[in-house]
Structures are given as C-alpha cells and as structure tokens.
PDB file of C-alpha atoms in Angstrom:
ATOM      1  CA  UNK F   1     -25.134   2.017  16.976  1.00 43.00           C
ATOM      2  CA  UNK F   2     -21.554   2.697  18.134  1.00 47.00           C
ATOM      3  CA  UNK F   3     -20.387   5.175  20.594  1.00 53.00           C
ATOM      4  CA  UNK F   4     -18.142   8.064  18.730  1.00 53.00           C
ATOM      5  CA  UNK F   5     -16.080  10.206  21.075  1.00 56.00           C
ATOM      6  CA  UNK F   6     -16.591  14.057  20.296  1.00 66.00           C
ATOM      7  CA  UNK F   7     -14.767  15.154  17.644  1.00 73.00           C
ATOM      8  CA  UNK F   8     -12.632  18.334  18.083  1.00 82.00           C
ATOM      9  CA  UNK F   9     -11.339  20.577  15.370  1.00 87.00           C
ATOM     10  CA  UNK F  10      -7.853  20.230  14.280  1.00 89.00           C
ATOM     11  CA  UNK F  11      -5.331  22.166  12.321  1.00 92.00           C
ATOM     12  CA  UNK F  12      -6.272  20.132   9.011  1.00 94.00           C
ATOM     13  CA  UNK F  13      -9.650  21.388  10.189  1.00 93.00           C
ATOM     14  CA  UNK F  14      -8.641  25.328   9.713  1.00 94.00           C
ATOM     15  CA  UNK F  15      -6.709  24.605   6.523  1.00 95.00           C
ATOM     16  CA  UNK F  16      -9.817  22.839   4.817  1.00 94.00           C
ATOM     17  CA  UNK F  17     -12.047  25.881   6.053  1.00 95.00           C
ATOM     18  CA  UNK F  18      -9.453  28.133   4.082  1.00 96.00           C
ATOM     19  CA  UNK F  19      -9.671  26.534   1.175  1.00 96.00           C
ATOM     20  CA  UNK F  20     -13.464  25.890   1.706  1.00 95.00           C
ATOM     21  CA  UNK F  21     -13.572  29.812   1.742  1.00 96.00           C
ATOM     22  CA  UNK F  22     -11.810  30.502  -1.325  1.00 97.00           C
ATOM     23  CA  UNK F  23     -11.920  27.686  -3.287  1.00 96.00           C
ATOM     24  CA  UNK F  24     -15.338  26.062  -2.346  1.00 95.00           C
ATOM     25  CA  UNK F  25     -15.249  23.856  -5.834  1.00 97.00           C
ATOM     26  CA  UNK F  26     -12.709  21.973  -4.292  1.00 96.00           C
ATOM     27  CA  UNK F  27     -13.380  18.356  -2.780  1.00 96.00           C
ATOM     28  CA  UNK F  28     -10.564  18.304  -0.336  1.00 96.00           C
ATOM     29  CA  UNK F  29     -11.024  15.048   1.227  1.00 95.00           C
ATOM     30  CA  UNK F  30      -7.595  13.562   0.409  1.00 95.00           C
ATOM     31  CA  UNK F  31      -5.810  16.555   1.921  1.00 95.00           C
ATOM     32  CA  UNK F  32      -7.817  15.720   5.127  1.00 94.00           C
ATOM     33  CA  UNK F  33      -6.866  12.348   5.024  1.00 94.00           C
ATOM     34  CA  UNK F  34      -3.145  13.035   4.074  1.00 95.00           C
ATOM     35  CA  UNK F  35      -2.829  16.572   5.854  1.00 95.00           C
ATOM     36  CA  UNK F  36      -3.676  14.222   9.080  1.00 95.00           C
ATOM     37  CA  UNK F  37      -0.849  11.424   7.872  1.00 95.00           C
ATOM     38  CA  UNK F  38       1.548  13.361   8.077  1.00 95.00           C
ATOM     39  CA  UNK F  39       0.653  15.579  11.234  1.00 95.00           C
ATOM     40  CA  UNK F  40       0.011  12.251  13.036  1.00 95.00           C
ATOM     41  CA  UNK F  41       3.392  10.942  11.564  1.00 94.00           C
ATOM     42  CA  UNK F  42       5.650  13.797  12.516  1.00 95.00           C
ATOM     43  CA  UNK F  43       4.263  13.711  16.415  1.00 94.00           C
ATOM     44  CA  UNK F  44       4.595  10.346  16.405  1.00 95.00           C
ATOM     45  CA  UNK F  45       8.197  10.253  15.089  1.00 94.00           C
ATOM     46  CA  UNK F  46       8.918  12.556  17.575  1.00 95.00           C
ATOM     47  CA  UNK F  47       7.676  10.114  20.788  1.00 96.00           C
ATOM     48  CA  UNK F  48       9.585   7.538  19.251  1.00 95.00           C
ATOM     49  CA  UNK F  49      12.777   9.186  19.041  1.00 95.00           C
ATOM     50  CA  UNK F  50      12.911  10.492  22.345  1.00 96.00           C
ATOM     51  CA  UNK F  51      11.566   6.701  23.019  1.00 96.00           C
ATOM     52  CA  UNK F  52      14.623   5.588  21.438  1.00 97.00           C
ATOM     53  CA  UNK F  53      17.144   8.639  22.965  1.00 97.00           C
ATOM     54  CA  UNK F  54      16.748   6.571  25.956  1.00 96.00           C
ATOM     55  CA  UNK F  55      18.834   3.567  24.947  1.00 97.00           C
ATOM     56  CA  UNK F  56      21.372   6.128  23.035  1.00 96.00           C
ATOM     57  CA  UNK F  57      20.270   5.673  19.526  1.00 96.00           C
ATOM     58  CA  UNK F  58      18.130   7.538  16.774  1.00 95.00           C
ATOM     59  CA  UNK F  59      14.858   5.987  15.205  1.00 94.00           C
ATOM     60  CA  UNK F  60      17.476   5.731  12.073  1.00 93.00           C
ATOM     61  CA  UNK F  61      19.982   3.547  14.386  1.00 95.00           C
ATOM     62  CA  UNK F  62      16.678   1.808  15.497  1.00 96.00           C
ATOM     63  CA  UNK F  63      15.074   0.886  12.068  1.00 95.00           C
ATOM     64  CA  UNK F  64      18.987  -0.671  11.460  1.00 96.00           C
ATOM     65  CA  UNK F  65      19.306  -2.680  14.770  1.00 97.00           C
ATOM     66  CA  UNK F  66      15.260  -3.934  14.315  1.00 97.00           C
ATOM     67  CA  UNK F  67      15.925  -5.174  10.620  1.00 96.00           C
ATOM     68  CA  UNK F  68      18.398  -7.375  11.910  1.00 97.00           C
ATOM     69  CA  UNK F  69      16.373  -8.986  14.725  1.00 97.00           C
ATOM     70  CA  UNK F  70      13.623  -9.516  12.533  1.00 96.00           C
ATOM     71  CA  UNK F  71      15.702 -10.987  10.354  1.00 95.00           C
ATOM     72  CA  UNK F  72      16.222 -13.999  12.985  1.00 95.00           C
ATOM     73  CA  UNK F  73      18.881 -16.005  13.635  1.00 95.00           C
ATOM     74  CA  UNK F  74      21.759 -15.193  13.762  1.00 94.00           C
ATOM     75  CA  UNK F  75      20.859 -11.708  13.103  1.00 96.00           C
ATOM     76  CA  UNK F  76      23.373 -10.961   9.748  1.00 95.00           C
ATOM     77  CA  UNK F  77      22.476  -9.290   7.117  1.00 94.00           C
ATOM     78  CA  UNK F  78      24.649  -8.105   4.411  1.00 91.00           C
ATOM     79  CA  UNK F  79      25.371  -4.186   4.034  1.00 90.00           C
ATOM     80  CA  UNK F  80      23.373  -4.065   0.172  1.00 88.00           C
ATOM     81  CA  UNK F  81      20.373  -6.480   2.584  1.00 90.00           C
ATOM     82  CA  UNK F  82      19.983  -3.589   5.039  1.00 92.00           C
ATOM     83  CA  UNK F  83      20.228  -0.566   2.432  1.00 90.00           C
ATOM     84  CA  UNK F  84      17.574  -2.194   0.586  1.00 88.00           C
ATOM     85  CA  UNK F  85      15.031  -3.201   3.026  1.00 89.00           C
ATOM     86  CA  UNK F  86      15.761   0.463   4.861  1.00 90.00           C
ATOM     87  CA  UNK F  87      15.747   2.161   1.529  1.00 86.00           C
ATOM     88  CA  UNK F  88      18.903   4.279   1.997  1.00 86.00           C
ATOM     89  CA  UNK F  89      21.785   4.999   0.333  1.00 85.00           C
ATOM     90  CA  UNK F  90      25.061   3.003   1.096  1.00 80.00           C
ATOM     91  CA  UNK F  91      26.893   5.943   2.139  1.00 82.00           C
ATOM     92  CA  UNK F  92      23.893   7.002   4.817  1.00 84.00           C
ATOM     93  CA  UNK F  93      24.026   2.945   6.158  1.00 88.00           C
ATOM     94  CA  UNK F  94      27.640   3.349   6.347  1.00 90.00           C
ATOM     95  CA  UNK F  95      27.063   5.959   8.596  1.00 91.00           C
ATOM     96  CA  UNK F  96      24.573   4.177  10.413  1.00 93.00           C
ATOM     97  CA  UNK F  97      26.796   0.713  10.706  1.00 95.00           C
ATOM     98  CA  UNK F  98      29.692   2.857  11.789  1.00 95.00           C
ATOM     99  CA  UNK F  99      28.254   4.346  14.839  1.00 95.00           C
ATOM    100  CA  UNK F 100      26.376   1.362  15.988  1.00 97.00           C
ATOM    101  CA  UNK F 101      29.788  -0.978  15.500  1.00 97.00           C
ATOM    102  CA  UNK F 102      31.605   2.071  17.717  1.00 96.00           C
ATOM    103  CA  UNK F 103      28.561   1.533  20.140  1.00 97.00           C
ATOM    104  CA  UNK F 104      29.208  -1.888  20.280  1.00 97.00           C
ATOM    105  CA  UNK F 105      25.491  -3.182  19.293  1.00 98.00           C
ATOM    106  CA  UNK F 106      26.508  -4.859  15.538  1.00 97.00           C
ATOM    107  CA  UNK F 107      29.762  -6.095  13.945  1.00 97.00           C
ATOM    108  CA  UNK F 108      30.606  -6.165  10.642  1.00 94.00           C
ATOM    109  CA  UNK F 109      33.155  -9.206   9.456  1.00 93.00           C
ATOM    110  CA  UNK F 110      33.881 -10.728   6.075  1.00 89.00           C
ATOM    111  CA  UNK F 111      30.933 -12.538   4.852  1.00 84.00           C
ATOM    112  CA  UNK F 112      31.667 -16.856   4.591  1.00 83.00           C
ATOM    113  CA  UNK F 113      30.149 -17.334   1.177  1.00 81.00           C
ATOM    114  CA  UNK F 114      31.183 -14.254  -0.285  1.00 80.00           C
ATOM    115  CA  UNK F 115      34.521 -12.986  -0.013  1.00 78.00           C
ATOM    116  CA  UNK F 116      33.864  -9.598  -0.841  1.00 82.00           C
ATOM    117  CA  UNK F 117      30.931  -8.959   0.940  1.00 83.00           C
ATOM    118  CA  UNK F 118      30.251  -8.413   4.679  1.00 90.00           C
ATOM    119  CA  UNK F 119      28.009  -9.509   7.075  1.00 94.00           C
ATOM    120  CA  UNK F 120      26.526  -7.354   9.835  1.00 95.00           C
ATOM    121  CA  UNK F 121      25.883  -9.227  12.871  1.00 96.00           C
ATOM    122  CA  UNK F 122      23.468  -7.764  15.789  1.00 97.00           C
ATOM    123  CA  UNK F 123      26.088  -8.466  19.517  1.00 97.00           C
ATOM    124  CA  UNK F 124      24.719 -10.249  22.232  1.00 97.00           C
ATOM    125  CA  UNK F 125      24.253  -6.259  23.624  1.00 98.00           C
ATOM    126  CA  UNK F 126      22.966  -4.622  20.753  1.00 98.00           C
ATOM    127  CA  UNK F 127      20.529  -7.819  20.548  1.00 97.00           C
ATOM    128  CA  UNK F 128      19.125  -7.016  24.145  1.00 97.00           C
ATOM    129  CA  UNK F 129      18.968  -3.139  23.457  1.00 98.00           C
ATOM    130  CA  UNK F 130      16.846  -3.603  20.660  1.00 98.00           C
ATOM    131  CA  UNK F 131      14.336  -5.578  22.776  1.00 97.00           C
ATOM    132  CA  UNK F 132      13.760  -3.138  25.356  1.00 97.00           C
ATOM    133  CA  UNK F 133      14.096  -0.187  22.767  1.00 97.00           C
ATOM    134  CA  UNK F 134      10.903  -2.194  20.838  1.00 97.00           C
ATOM    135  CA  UNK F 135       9.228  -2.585  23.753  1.00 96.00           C
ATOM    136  CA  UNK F 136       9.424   0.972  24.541  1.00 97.00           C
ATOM    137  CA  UNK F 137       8.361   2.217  21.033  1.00 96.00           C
ATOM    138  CA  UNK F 138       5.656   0.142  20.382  1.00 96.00           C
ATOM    139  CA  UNK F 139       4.218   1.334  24.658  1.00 96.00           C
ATOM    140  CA  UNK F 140       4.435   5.106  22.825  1.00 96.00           C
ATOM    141  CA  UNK F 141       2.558   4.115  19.886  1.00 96.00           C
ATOM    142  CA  UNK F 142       0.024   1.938  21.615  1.00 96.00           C
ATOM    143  CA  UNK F 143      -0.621   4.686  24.356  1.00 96.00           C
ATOM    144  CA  UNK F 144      -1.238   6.508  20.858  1.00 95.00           C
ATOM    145  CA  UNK F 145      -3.898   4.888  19.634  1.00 95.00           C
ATOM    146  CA  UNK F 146      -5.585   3.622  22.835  1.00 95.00           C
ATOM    147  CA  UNK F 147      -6.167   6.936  23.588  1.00 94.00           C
ATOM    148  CA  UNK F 148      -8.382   7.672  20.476  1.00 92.00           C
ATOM    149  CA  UNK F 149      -9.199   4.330  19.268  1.00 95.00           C
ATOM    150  CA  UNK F 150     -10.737   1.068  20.706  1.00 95.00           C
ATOM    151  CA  UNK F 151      -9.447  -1.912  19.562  1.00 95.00           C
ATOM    152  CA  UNK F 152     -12.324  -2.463  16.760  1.00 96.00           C
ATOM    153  CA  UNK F 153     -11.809   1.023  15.644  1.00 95.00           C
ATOM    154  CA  UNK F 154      -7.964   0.969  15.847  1.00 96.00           C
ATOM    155  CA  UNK F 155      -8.209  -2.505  13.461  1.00 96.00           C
ATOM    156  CA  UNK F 156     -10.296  -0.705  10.942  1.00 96.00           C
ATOM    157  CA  UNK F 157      -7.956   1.820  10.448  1.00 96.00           C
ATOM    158  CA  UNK F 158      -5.653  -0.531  10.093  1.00 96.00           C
ATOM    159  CA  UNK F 159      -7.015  -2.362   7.229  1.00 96.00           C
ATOM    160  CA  UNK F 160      -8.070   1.243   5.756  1.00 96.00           C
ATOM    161  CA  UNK F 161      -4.382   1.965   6.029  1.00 95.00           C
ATOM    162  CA  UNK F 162      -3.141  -1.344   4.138  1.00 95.00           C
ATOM    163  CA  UNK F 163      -5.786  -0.348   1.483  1.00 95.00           C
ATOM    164  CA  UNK F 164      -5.015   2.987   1.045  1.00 94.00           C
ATOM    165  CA  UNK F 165      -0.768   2.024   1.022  1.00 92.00           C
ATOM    166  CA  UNK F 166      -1.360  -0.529  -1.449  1.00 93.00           C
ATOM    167  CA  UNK F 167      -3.329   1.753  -3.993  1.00 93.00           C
ATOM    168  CA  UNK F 168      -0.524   4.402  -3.443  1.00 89.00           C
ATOM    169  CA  UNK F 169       2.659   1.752  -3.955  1.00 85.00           C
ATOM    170  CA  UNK F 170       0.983   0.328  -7.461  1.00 81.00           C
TER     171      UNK F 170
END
C-alpha cells in the first residue's frame, strides 16, 4: 500500500460543499477535477511569468521564441507556421514578432522559396535567452509538482492528463 500525504481542503473543496448543500442530486466530480485545472493553471501561469519577467519577456513572447527552437535548425518559421501552432490571430503574432524583432531575439526577412512570405528566424541572442528562460520555467513547474507529487504519482497524472485532453479535443 502506498503512502498518501494528508489531504487538505481547498477552495474547490468549499464550492463542492455549496453545491453539496443545495443541490445534493448533483455528482460534481468534473467540477472538482476542472475547478482544480484551472486554479492550478492560473497559479502556475503566474510563476511562469514572473519566471519569464526575468529575461524581459511575457509567457506570450516565450511560447513565440520556444516554437522556434523546437522547431530546430535554423530556427525559421514562417509568420502563418507560428500563428498556427500558437493558435493566435495574425494581428496578436504581429504584435508579438514586433516586440521581440525590437528586442533583438528574432528577425523577420523575405522567405527564399516564397517571395511573399517571411521567415522568422530565432538570433544567436534570442536563441540563448530562450535556453535559460526554459530552464527557468520548467525549475518553477518542477518545484511544482515535486512538492505534491513523487515521480510515480506525478507520471500518472500525466497519462490521466493525456487521457482526459484527448477525450476533450475529439
């Protein structure tokens, strides 16, 4: 049998006890499970962008400069590539492009096989910002979880994660 640590109450907690009280036909197990999402994502979004305010750019400006190193070599991507995969709107990745090119971390130049497209290109800076700024935003989220989870548990809730986005995405 595996240890558990003691389990606390939490705000979900007092909202299912409300509705417990006045609607006890209710089976309010997904609003646990979601109420605690998004609780859990909203303080974690909030370490990461002060993780982020460190290297002088927003967990937006972040998501922009990581797509591009994970995209390897040589770290171009076209405008329409980086809107997609970050599912925004060209006008908010204009935005995004334009303060990161003023920054000096990405620069945007005609693209070679298409002469009216761009490329974006990571800099040789914005390449080595977005190493350390990974670094330091995957310490805040493994901190995170190390703190409630052991590695077994944090893996299960992993693949309980993957399961429960895939059902939702169908």
């Amino acid at each position: 049998m595996s240890e558990r640590p003691e389990q606390h109450e939490d705000p979900v907690d007092a909202i299912i006890g409300q509705w417990a009280e006045v609607r006890p036909d209710l089976d309010t197990t997904a609003m646990e499970v979601f109420g605690r999402v998004n609780r859990l994502s909203r303080a974690i979004g909030e370490r990461m962008e002060q993780a982020y305010a460190r290297f002088g750019i927003s967990r937006g400006e972040f998501d922009v400069l990581a797509t591009l190193r994970r995209s390897g070599e040589p770290y171009a991507l076209s405008p329409r590539q980086l809107s997609a995969t970050l599912m925004l709107t060209t006008g908010g990745m204009t935005g995004r492009l334009d303060k990161l090119e003023r920054a000096g971390l990405l620069r945007r130049s005609p693209d070679p096989h298409d002469r009216r497209g761009l490329r974006v290109t990571l800099t040789d800076r914005g390449l080595d910002l977005v190493d350390e700024a990974v670094g330091a935003g995957l310490a805040v989220q493994t901190e995170a979880l190390s703190a409630a989870l052991d590695a077994g548990r944090a893996g299960q809730l992993a693949d309980l994660l993957r399961d429960l986005l895939a059902a939702t995405e169908r």
